[in-house]
Amino acid sequence: MAENYEDPAGSTQMFRAFVETPAAQATQTNVSVHRSSGGSSRTGVIALAAIVAIAVIVGVVWLAVK
């Protein structure tokens, strides 16, 4: 075996230890809370887009009938 051999499993274990630290878990919790609160904003944007689409359709129909 060569002297510069690095065990890939060791690197994986170090990465998992880094990812699974309490600070990383706290960050993931904050992100999930932020995403859940962003749902109402997305719903508002969808509702606004639907209202604008209906207004455009009503305007086109009104111009076509006129």
N, CA, C and O of each residue as an XYZ file, in Angstrom:
264
protein
N       0.842     -1.176      0.000
C       0.000      0.000      0.000
C       0.889      1.242      0.000
O       1.938      1.262      0.644
N       0.464      2.274     -0.724
C       1.252      3.500     -0.814
C       1.157      4.287      0.491
O       0.195      4.140      1.246
N       2.146      5.110      0.745
C       2.166      5.896      1.974
C       1.114      7.010      1.977
O       0.665      7.422      3.047
N       0.714      7.502      0.806
C      -0.239      8.609      0.710
C      -1.683      8.134      0.643
O      -2.566      8.902      0.262
N      -1.935      6.899      0.999
C      -3.280      6.336      0.908
C      -4.183      6.974      1.968
O      -3.844      7.024      3.150
N      -5.340      7.457      1.511
C      -6.341      8.005      2.429
C      -7.577      7.131      2.364
O      -8.048      6.784      1.280
N      -8.090      6.784      3.505
C      -9.261      5.929      3.582
C     -10.501      6.745      3.226
O     -10.816      7.695      3.942
N     -11.223      6.412      2.140
C     -12.414      7.181      1.779
C     -13.498      7.111      2.850
O     -14.268      8.058      3.012
N     -13.565      6.015      3.572
C     -14.570      5.902      4.632
C     -14.293      6.907      5.746
O     -15.225      7.422      6.363
N     -13.027      7.187      6.005
C     -12.676      8.181      7.022
C     -13.150      9.559      6.626
O     -13.644     10.308      7.468
N     -13.011      9.905      5.366
C     -13.483     11.208      4.899
C     -14.994     11.304      5.014
O     -15.531     12.347      5.390
N     -15.681     10.212      4.690
C     -17.131     10.193      4.786
C     -17.575     10.361      6.231
O     -18.530     11.084      6.517
N     -16.873      9.688      7.140
C     -17.224      9.794      8.557
C     -17.001     11.211      9.066
O     -17.807     11.723      9.843
N     -15.917     11.850      8.637
C     -15.658     13.230      9.062
C     -16.721     14.166      8.504
O     -17.159     15.085      9.195
N     -17.141     13.943      7.257
C     -18.180     14.779      6.659
C     -19.499     14.616      7.402
O     -20.177     15.600      7.698
N     -19.858     13.384      7.699
C     -21.097     13.157      8.444
C     -21.050     13.793      9.820
O     -22.046     14.350     10.283
N     -19.912     13.716     10.471
C     -19.776     14.346     11.783
C     -19.936     15.857     11.669
O     -20.530     16.488     12.544
N     -19.410     16.441     10.593
C     -19.532     17.883     10.378
C     -20.982     18.268     10.103
O     -21.477     19.258     10.642
N     -21.659     17.491      9.269
C     -23.031     17.798      8.878
C     -23.995     17.614     10.045
O     -24.961     18.365     10.183
N     -23.733     16.618     10.882
C     -24.656     16.281     11.957
C     -24.347     16.994     13.267
O     -24.714     16.499     14.333
N     -23.683     18.137     13.215
C     -23.401     18.891     14.433
C     -24.673     19.590     14.905
O     -25.571     19.827     14.097
N     -24.772     19.926     16.184
C     -25.958     20.615     16.683
C     -26.217     21.948     15.979
O     -27.374     22.322     15.784
N     -25.164     22.669     15.596
C     -25.352     23.940     14.900
C     -26.027     23.723     13.550
O     -26.891     24.508     13.158
N     -25.644     22.670     12.838
C     -26.258     22.385     11.541
C     -27.716     21.988     11.723
O     -28.566     22.359     10.913
N     -28.014     21.235     12.782
C     -29.394     20.844     13.023
C     -30.242     22.049     13.379
O     -31.407     22.117     12.988
N     -29.683     23.004     14.113
C     -30.423     24.223     14.441
C     -30.688     25.039     13.192
O     -31.764     25.621     13.052
N     -29.729     25.093     12.283
C     -29.911     25.828     11.032
C     -30.997     25.171     10.199
O     -31.826     25.868      9.614
N     -31.012     23.847     10.132
C     -32.038     23.158      9.366
C     -33.412     23.408      9.958
O     -34.387     23.537      9.217
N     -33.508     23.479     11.263
C     -34.787     23.765     11.910
C     -35.260     25.159     11.554
O     -36.442     25.358     11.272
N     -34.352     26.133     11.563
C     -34.722     27.503     11.212
C     -35.179     27.596      9.763
O     -36.109     28.341      9.454
N     -34.545     26.860      8.885
C     -34.931     26.891      7.476
C     -36.324     26.301      7.309
O     -37.131     26.840      6.552
N     -36.622     25.202      8.001
C     -37.939     24.595      7.846
C     -39.019     25.501      8.418
O     -40.122     25.546      7.875
N     -38.736     26.223      9.495
C     -39.704     27.176     10.042
C     -39.922     28.304      9.063
O     -41.054     28.748      8.871
N     -38.850     28.780      8.435
C     -38.969     29.863      7.459
C     -39.791     29.415      6.261
O     -40.611     30.181      5.755
N     -39.585     28.198      5.804
C     -40.340     27.707      4.657
C     -41.814     27.590      4.975
O     -42.657     27.907      4.135
N     -42.139     27.140      6.178
C     -43.549     26.971      6.509
C     -44.248     28.315      6.626
O     -45.438     28.414      6.324
N     -43.533     29.362      7.061
C     -44.170     30.678      7.145
C     -44.267     31.335      5.777
O     -45.066     32.254      5.597
N     -43.470     30.884      4.803
C     -43.520     31.448      3.466
C     -44.699     30.952      2.662
O     -44.969     31.481      1.584
N     -45.406     29.959      3.148
C     -46.547     29.411      2.431
C     -47.666     30.416      2.277
O     -48.305     30.462      1.226
N     -47.922     31.224      3.295
C     -48.986     32.215      3.203
C     -48.634     33.287      2.182
O     -49.520     33.813      1.509
N     -47.359     33.615      2.060
C     -46.933     34.589      1.061
C     -47.168     34.039     -0.343
O     -47.637     34.754     -1.228
N     -46.844     32.781     -0.535
C     -47.044     32.146     -1.842
C     -48.524     32.090     -2.177
O     -48.908     32.305     -3.326
N     -49.359     31.803     -1.185
C     -50.798     31.754     -1.400
C     -51.324     33.125     -1.805
O     -52.189     33.226     -2.676
N     -50.810     34.178     -1.181
C     -51.222     35.534     -1.540
C     -50.843     35.893     -2.962
O     -51.619     36.527     -3.676
N     -49.650     35.490     -3.376
C     -49.214     35.782     -4.748
C     -50.076     35.028     -5.750
O     -50.435     35.575     -6.793
N     -50.409     33.787     -5.447
C     -51.258     32.999     -6.350
C     -52.647     33.616     -6.434
O     -53.227     33.696     -7.517
N     -53.186     34.053     -5.296
C     -54.510     34.674     -5.293
C     -54.492     35.974     -6.098
O     -55.421     36.244     -6.860
N     -53.452     36.771     -5.935
C     -53.341     38.023     -6.688
C     -53.238     37.747     -8.188
O     -53.863     38.437     -8.994
N     -52.452     36.740     -8.558
C     -52.322     36.387     -9.977
C     -53.652     35.921    -10.546
O     -53.979     36.236    -11.690
N     -54.424     35.174     -9.764
C     -55.738     34.708    -10.225
C     -56.685     35.883    -10.427
O     -57.436     35.913    -11.403
N     -56.658     36.845     -9.518
C     -57.525     38.026     -9.644
C     -57.155     38.832    -10.882
O     -58.031     39.290    -11.615
N     -55.850     39.004    -11.114
C     -55.406     39.747    -12.303
C     -55.812     39.002    -13.570
O     -56.254     39.623    -14.536
N     -55.665     37.666    -13.577
C     -56.045     36.883    -14.757
C     -57.535     37.002    -15.029
O     -57.943     37.142    -16.182
N     -58.342     36.950    -13.997
C     -59.794     37.088    -14.175
C     -60.135     38.477    -14.691
O     -61.004     38.623    -15.552
N     -59.459     39.501    -14.173
C     -59.717     40.865    -14.641
C     -59.349     41.020    -16.114
O     -60.060     41.691    -16.863
N     -58.264     40.414    -16.527
C     -57.854     40.489    -17.940
C     -58.867     39.766    -18.822
O     -59.237     40.270    -19.883
N     -59.314     38.599    -18.394
C     -60.299     37.851    -19.183
C     -61.608     38.623    -19.289
O     -62.204     38.684    -20.364
N     -62.062     39.213    -18.180
C     -63.288     40.010    -18.203
C     -63.118     41.209    -19.131
O     -64.039     41.552    -19.872
N     -61.950     41.847    -19.097
C     -61.691     42.983    -19.992
C     -61.708     42.584    -21.452
O     -62.256     43.309    -22.283
N     -61.121     41.452    -21.779
C     -61.101     40.981    -23.166
C     -62.513     40.637    -23.622
O     -62.901     40.973    -24.741
N     -63.278     39.975    -22.774
C     -64.665     39.634    -23.140
C     -65.477     40.890    -23.305
O     -66.278     40.984    -24.235
N     -65.297     41.862    -22.431
C     -66.047     43.111    -22.519
C     -65.728     43.855    -23.814
O     -66.630     44.392    -24.458
N     -64.438     43.891    -24.203
C     -64.060     44.540    -25.457
C     -64.598     43.765    -26.670
O     -64.968     44.376    -27.672
N     -64.645     42.451    -26.591
C     -65.151     41.652    -27.703
C     -66.651     41.841    -27.896
O     -67.136     41.847    -29.028
N     -67.388     41.996    -26.798
C     -68.827     42.162    -26.883
C     -69.169     43.590    -27.332
O     -70.158     43.808    -28.032
N     -68.376     44.514    -26.939
C     -68.641     45.923    -27.236
C     -68.534     46.196    -28.676
O     -68.727     47.334    -29.105
